[in-house]
Short mmCIF file of C-alpha atoms in Angstrom, two decimals:
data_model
loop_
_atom_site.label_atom_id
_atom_site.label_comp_id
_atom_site.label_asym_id
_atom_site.label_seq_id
_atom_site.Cartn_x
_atom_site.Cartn_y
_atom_site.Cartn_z
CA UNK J 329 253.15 145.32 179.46
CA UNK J 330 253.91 143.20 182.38
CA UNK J 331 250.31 142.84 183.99
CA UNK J 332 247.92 140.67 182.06
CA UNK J 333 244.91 142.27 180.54
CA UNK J 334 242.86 140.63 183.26
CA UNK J 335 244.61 143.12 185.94
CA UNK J 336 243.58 146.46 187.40
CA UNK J 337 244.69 149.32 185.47
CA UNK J 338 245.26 150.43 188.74
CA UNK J 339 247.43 147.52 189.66
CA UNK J 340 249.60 148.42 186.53
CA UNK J 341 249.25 152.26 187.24
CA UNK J 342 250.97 151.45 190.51
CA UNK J 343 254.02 149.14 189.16
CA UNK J 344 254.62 151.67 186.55
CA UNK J 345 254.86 154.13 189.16
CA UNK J 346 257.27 152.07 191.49
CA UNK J 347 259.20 151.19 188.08
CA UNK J 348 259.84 154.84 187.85
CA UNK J 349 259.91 155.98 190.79
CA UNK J 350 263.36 153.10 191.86
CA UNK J 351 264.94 154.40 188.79
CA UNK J 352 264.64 158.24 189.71
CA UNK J 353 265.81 157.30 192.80
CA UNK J 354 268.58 155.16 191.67
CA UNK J 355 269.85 157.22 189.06
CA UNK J 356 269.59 160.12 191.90
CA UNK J 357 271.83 158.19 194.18
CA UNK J 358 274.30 157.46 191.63
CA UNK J 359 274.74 161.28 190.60
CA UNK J 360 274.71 162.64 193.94
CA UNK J 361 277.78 160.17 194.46
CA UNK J 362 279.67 161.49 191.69
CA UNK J 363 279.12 165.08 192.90
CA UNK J 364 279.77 164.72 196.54
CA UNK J 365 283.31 162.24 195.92
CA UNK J 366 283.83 165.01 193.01
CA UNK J 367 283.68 168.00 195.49
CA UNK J 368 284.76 166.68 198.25
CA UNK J 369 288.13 165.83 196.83
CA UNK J 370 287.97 169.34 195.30
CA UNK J 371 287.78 171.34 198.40
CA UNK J 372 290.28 168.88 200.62
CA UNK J 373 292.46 167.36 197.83
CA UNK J 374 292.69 164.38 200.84
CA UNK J 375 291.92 161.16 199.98
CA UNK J 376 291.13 160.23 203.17
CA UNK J 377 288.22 162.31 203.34
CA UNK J 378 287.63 160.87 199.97
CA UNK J 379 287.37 157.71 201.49
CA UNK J 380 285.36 158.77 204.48
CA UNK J 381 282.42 159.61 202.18
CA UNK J 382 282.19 156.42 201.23
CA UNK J 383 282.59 155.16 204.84
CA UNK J 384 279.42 157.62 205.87
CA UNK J 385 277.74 156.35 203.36
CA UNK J 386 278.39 152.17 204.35
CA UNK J 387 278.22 152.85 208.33
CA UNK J 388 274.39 153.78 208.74
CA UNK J 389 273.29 150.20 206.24
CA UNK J 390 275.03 148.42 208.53
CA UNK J 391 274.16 149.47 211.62
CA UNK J 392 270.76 150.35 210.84
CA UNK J 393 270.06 146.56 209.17
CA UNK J 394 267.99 145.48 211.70
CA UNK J 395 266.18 148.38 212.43
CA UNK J 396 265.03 149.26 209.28
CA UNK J 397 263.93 145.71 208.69
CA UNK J 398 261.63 145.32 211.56
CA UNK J 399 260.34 149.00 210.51
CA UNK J 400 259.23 147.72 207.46
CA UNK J 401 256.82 144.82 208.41
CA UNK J 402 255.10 147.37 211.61
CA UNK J 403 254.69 150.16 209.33
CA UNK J 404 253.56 151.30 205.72
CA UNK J 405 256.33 150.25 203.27
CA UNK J 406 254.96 152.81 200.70
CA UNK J 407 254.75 155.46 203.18
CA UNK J 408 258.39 154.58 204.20
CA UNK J 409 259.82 154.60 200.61
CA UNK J 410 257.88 157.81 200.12
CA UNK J 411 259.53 159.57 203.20
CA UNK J 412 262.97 158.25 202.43
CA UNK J 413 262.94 159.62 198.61
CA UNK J 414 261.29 163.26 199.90
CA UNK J 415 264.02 163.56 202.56
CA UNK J 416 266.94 162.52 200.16
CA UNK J 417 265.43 164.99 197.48
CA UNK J 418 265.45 167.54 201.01
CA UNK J 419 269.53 167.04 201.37
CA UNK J 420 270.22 167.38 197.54
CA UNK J 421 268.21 170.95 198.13
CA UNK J 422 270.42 171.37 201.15
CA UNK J 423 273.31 171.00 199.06
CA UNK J 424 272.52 172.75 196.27
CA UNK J 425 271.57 176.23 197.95
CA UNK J 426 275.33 175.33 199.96
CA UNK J 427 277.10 175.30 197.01
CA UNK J 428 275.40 178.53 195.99
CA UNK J 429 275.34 180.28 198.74
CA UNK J 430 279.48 178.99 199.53
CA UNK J 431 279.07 177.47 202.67
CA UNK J 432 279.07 173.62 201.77
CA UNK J 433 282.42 172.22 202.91
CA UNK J 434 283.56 168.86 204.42
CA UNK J 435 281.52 168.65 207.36
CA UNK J 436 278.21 169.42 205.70
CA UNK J 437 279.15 166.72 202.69
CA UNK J 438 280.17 163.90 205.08
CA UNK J 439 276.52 164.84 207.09
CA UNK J 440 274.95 164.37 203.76
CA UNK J 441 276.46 161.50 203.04
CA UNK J 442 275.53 159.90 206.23
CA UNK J 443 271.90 161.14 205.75
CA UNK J 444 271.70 159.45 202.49
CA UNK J 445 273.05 156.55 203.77
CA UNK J 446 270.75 155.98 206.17
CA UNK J 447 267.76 157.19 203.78
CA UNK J 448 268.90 154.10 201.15
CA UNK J 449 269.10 151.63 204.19
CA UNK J 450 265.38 151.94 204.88
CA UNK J 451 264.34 152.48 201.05
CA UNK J 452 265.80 149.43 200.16
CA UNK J 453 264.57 147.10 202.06
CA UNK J 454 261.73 148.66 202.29
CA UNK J 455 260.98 148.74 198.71
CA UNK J 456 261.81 145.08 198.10
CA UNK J 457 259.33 144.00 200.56
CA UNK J 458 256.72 146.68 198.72
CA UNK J 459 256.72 145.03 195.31
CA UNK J 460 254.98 141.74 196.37
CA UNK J 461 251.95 143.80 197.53
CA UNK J 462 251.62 145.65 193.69
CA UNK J 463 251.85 142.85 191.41
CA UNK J 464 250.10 138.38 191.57
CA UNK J 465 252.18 136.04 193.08
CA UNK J 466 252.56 134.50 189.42
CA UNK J 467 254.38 137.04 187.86
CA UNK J 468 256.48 138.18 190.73
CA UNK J 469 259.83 136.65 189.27
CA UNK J 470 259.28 138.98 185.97
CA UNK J 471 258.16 142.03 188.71
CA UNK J 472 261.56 141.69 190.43
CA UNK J 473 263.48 141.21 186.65
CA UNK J 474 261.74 144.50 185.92
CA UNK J 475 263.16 146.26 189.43
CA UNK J 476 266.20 144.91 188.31
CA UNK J 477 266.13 146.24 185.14
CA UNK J 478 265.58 149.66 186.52
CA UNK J 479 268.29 149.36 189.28
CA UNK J 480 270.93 148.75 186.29
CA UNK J 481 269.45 151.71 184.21
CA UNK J 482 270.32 153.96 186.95
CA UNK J 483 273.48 152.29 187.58
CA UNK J 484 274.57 153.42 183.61
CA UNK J 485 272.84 156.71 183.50
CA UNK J 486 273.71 157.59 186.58
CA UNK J 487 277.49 158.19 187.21
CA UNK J 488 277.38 159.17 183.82
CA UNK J 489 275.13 161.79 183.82
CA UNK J 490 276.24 163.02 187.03
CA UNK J 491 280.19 163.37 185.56
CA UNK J 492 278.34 165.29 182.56
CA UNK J 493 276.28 167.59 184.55
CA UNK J 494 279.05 168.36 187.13
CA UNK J 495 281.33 169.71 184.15
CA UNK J 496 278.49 172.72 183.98
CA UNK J 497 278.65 172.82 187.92
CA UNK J 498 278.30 170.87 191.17
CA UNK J 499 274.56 172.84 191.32
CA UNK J 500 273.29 171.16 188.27
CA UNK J 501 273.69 167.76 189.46
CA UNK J 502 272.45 168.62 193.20
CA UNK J 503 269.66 170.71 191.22
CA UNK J 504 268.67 167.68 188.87
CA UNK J 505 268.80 165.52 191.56
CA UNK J 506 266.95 167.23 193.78
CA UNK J 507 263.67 167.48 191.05
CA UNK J 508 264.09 163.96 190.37
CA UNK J 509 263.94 162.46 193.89
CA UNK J 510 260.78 164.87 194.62
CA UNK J 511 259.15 163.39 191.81
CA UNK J 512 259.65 159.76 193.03
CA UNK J 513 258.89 160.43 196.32
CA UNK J 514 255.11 161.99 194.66
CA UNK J 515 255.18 158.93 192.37
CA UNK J 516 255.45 156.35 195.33
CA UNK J 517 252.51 158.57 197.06
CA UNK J 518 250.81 157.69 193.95
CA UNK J 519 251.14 153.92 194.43
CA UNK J 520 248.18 151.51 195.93
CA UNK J 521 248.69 148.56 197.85
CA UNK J 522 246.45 145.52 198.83
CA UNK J 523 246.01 145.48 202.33
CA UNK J 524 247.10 142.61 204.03
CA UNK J 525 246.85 141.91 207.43
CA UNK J 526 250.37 141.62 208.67
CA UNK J 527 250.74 140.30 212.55
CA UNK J 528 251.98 143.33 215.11
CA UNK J 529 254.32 141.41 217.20
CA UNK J 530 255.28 143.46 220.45
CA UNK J 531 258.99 144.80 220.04
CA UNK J 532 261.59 142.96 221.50
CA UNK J 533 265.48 141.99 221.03
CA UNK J 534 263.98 138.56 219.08
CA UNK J 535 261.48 140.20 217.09
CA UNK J 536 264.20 142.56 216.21
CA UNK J 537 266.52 139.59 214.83
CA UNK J 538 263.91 137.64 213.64
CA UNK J 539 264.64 137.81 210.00
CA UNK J 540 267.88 136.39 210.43
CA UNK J 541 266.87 133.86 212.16
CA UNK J 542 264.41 133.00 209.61
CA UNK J 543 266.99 132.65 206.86
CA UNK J 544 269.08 130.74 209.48
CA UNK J 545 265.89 128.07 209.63
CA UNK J 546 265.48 127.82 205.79
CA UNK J 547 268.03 125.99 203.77
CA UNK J 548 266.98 127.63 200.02
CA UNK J 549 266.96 131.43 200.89
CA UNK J 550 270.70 130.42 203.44
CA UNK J 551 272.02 129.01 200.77
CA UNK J 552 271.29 131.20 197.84
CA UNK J 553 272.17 134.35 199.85
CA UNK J 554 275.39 133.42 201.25
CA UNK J 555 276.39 131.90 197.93
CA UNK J 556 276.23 135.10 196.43
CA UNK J 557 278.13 136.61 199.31
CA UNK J 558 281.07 134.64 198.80
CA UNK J 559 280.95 134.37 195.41
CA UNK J 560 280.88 138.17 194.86
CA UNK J 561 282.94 138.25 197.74
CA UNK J 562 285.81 136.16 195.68
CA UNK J 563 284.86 137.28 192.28
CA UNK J 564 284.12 140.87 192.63
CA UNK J 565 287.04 142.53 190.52
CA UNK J 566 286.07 146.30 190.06
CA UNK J 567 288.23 147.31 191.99
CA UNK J 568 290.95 146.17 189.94
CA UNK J 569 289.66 148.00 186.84
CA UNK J 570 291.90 151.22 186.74
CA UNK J 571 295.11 148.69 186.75
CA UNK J 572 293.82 146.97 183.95
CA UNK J 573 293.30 150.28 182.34
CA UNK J 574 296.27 151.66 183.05
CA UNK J 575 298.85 148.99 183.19
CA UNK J 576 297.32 146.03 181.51
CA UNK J 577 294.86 146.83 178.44
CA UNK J 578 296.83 150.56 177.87
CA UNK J 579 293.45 152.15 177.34
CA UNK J 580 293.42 155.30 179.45
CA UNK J 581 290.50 156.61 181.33
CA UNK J 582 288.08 156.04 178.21
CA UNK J 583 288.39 152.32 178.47
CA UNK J 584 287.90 151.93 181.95
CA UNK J 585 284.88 154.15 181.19
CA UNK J 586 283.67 151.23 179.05
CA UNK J 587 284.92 148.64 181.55
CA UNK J 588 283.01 150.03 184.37
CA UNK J 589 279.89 150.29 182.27
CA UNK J 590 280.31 146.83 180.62
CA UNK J 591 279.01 145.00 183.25
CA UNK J 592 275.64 146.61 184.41
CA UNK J 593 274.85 146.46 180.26
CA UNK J 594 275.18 142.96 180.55
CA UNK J 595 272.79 142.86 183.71
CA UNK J 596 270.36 145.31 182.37
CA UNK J 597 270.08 143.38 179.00
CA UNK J 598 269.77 139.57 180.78
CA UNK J 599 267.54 141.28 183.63
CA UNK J 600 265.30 142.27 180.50
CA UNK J 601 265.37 138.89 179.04
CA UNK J 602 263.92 137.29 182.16
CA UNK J 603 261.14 139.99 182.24
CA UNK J 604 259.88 138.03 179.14
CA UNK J 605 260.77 134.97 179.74
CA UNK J 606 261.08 133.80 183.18
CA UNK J 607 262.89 131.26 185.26
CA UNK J 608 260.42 128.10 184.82
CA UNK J 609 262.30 124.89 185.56
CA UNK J 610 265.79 123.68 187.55
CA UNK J 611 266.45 126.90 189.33
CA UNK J 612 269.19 125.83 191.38
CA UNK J 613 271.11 124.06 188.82
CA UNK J 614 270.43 127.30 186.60
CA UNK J 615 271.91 129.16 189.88
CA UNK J 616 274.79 127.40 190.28
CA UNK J 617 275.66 127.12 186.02
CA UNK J 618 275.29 131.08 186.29
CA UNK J 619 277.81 131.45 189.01
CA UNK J 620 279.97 129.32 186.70
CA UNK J 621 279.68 131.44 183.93
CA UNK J 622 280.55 134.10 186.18
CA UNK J 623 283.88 132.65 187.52
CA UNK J 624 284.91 131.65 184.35
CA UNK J 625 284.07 135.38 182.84
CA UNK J 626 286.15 136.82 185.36
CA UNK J 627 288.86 134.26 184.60
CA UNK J 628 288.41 135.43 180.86
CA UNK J 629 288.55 139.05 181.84
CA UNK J 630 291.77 138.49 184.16
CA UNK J 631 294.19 136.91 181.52
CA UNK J 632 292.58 139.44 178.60
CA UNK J 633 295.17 141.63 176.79
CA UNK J 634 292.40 143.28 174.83
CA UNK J 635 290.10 145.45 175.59
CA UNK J 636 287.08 144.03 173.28
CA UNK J 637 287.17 140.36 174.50
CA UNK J 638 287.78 142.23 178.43
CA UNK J 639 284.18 143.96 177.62
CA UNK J 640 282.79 140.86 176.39
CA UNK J 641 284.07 139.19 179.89
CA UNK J 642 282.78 141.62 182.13
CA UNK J 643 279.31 141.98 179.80
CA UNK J 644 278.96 138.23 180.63
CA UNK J 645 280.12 138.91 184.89
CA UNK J 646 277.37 141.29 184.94
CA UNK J 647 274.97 139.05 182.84
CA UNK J 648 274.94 135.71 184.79
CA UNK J 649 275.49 137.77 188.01
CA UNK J 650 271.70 139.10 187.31
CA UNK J 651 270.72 135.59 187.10
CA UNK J 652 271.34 135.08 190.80
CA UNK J 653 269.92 138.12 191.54
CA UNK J 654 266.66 137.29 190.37
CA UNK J 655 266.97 134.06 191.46
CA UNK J 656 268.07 134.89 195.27
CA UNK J 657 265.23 138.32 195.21
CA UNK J 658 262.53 135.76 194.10
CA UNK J 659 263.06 133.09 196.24
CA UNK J 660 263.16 135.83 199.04
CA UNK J 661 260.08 137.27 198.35
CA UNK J 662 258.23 134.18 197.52
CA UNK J 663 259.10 131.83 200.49
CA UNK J 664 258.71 134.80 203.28
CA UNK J 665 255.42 135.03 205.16
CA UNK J 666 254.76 138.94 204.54
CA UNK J 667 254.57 140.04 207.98
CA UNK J 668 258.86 138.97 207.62
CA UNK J 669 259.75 140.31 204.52
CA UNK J 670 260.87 143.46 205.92
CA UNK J 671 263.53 141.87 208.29
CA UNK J 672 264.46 139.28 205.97
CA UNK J 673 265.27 142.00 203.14
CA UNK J 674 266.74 143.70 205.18
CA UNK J 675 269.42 140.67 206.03
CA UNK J 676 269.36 139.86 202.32
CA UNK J 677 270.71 143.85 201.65
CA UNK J 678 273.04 143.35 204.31
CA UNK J 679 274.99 140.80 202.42
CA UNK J 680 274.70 141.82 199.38
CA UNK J 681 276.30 145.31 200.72
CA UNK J 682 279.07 143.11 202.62
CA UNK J 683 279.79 141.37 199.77
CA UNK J 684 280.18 144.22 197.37
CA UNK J 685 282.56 146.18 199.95
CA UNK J 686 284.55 143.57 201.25
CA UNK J 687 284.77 142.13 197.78
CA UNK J 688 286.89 145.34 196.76
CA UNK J 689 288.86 145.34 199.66
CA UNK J 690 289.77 141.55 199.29
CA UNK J 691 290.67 141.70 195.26
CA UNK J 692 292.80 145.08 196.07
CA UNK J 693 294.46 143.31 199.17
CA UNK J 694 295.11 140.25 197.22
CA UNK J 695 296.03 142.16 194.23
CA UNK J 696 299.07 143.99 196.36
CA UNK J 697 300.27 140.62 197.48
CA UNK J 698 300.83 138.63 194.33
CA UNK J 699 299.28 141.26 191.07
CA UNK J 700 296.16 142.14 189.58
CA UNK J 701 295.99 138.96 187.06
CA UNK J 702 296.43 136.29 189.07
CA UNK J 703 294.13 137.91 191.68
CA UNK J 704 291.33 138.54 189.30
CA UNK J 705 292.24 134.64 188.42
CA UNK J 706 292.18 133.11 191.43
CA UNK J 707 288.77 135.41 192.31
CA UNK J 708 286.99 133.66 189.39
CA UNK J 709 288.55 130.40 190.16
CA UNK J 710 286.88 131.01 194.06
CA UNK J 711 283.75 131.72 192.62
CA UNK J 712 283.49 128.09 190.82
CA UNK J 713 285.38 126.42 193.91
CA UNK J 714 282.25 128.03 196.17
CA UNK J 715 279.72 127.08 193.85
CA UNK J 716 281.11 123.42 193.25
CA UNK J 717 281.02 123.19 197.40
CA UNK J 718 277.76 125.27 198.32
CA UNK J 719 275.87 121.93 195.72
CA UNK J 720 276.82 120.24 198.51
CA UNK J 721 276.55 121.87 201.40
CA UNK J 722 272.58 122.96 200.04
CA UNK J 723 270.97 120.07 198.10
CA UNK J 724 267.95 121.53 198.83
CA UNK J 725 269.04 124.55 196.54
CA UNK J 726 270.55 122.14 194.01
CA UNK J 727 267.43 120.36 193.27
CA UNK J 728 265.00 123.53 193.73
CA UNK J 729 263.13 123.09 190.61
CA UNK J 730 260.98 126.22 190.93
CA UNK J 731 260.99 129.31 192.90
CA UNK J 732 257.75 128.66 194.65
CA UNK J 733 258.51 125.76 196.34
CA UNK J 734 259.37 125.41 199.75
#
């Protein structure tokens, strides 16, 4: 139970359903974008339009950043989640009576796509900035290990499940999908906040912006956010997982299977840990000895010829890359005002979406240019290098002892 006895049962009624609720969602998101790359490479056999879904997916978070964030702090965040999930469980409808009825082709996937982009790049931030309304200020680090935990759940069940339902038929997963993003969206309905009374600033091009600008002003949330930018940014080697499949470990599709899904175990299993047992002294020199561990997994995993101590590798990548996570999220949450922690979640999922997307592109670039093992190398080797120089570039992050301070 995360809530102390001394808390609402309504309080932990309301988590529970949030808890839920983010991995219905998640796990939704995941299938659908099994399904949709599935079919849409069924029906064009073009992987450019393979690539386009993906590209209609990125376009709308990025564009949208800014937006969304200064949505979030003028308007309910619940009500905003709630609308998001009820219009995404709307377009897996949409595609499920398409692919019954025959007329869902590439148009009508690349619109859904879009859609659901621009659905997750309000729910996101949106939901971030919900859970410090739901649970005390003095357990929000577990809160946010808990979120975590559900956002890796979904990341394991989902593109698994979706791959298994697909193999009865695209409508399963759109069906399945569909019944579980209705049921989050009633779930979230379900949830109570505290009211708080957040300041209505008039709209303008600097109220817009804001939330940048607030990061840009504090050294601690600057620091911890673009550290994990470049450091995912250097170290991020997914991308590179079918060549070590293939070429490298000789495993064949079953082992990059296990490779892809070796790394959000390791996060779901540390993000549990610090549920129970939170973060409680030297934060930033836990930060930066996580993002150690990380570069030197990734170093591990690059010059691995087997396929047991490359799982162990990548278990640990996704295991000390929760640790930032949690570390970054918390410090987010705890050292924004409320009325800014729409916009400034909303800059925060901004980089972390950079970083995961340009991270591919950079490790399959570099990866052209000079091989797979020294680029997975050299991407751990980055990741210490940015560490070793973000200490001292942010000593205020180095000597953060806890996450409340400011």
């Amino acid at each position: 139970m995360l809530l102390p006895p001394k808390d609402s049962v309504l309080r932990q009624a309301s988590f529970t359903n949030f808890w839920i609720s983010r991995i219905l969602s998640s796990t939704s998101f995941q299938m659908l974008s099994v399904a949709i790359g599935w079919q849409m490479y069924a029906l064009t056999h073009d992987a450019f339009s393979l690539g386009f879904v993906g590209l209609a997916q990125f376009i709308p978070m990025v564009l949208l950043t800014f937006v969304v964030g200064h949505a979030a702090d003028r308007f309910d965040r619940r009500k905003i989640v709630c609308l998001c999930q009820l219009i995404e469980g709307g377009i897996a409808a949409l595609l499920l009576v398409g692919n019954m009825a025959g007329w869902l082709g590439r148009e009508q996937i690349l619109l859904a796509a879009a859609i659901l982009g621009a659905c997750r790049a309000f729910e996101g931030p949106s939901s971030s900035a919900l859970l410090p309304q739901l649970v005390p200020k003095h357990i929000l680090q577990q809160a946010i290990a808990w979120s975590t935990s559900a956002g890796q759940t979904a990341q394991i069940l989902g593109p698994s499940l979706g791959g298994l339902l697909y193999s009865l038929g695209a409508s399963c997963v759109y069906g399945a999908a569909t019944i579980a993003l209705l049921t989050a969206g009633i779930l979230t309905c379900f949830i109570r906040v505290e009211r708080s009374e957040r300041k209505t600033e008039p709209v303008s091009l600097r109220s817009v912006f804001l939330g940048l600008e607030f990061v840009y002003r504090h050294p601690a949330i600057l620091g911890t956010i673009s550290l994990d930018l470049f450091a995912v940014l250097l170290g991020g080697a997914t991308a590179l997982l079918p060549i070590f499949a293939q070429d490298i470990l000789h495993t064949g599709p079953w082992g990059l299977g296990l490779m892809r899904t070796a790394p959000a175990v390791g996060a779901l299993l540390m993000s549990l840990i610090l549920a129970y047992y939170p973060l409680q002294r030297a934060v930033g020199l836990k930060l930066f000895a996580a993002l150690a561990v990380f570069g030197l997994a990734t170093m591990l995993f690059a010059i691995s010829t087997n396929l047991v101590v490359s799982l162990v590798a990548l278990l640990l990548t996704g295991a000390s890359d929760v640790v930032s996570v949690v570390i970054r999220s918390s410090l987010v949450q705890l050292q924004t005002p409320d009325e800014m922690r729409g916009r400034v979640n909303a800059v925060n999922s901004l980089f972390i979406g950079t970083s995961n997307q340009l991270g591919e592109f950079e490790s399959g670039v570099l990866a052209g240019f000079i091989g797979p093992v020294p680029a997975a190398f050299l991407g751990g080797l980055g990741t210490i290098a940015v560490a070793g120089l973000w200490m001292y570039l942010f000593p205020s992050l180095r000597r953060l002892r806890s996450l409340s301070e400011s």
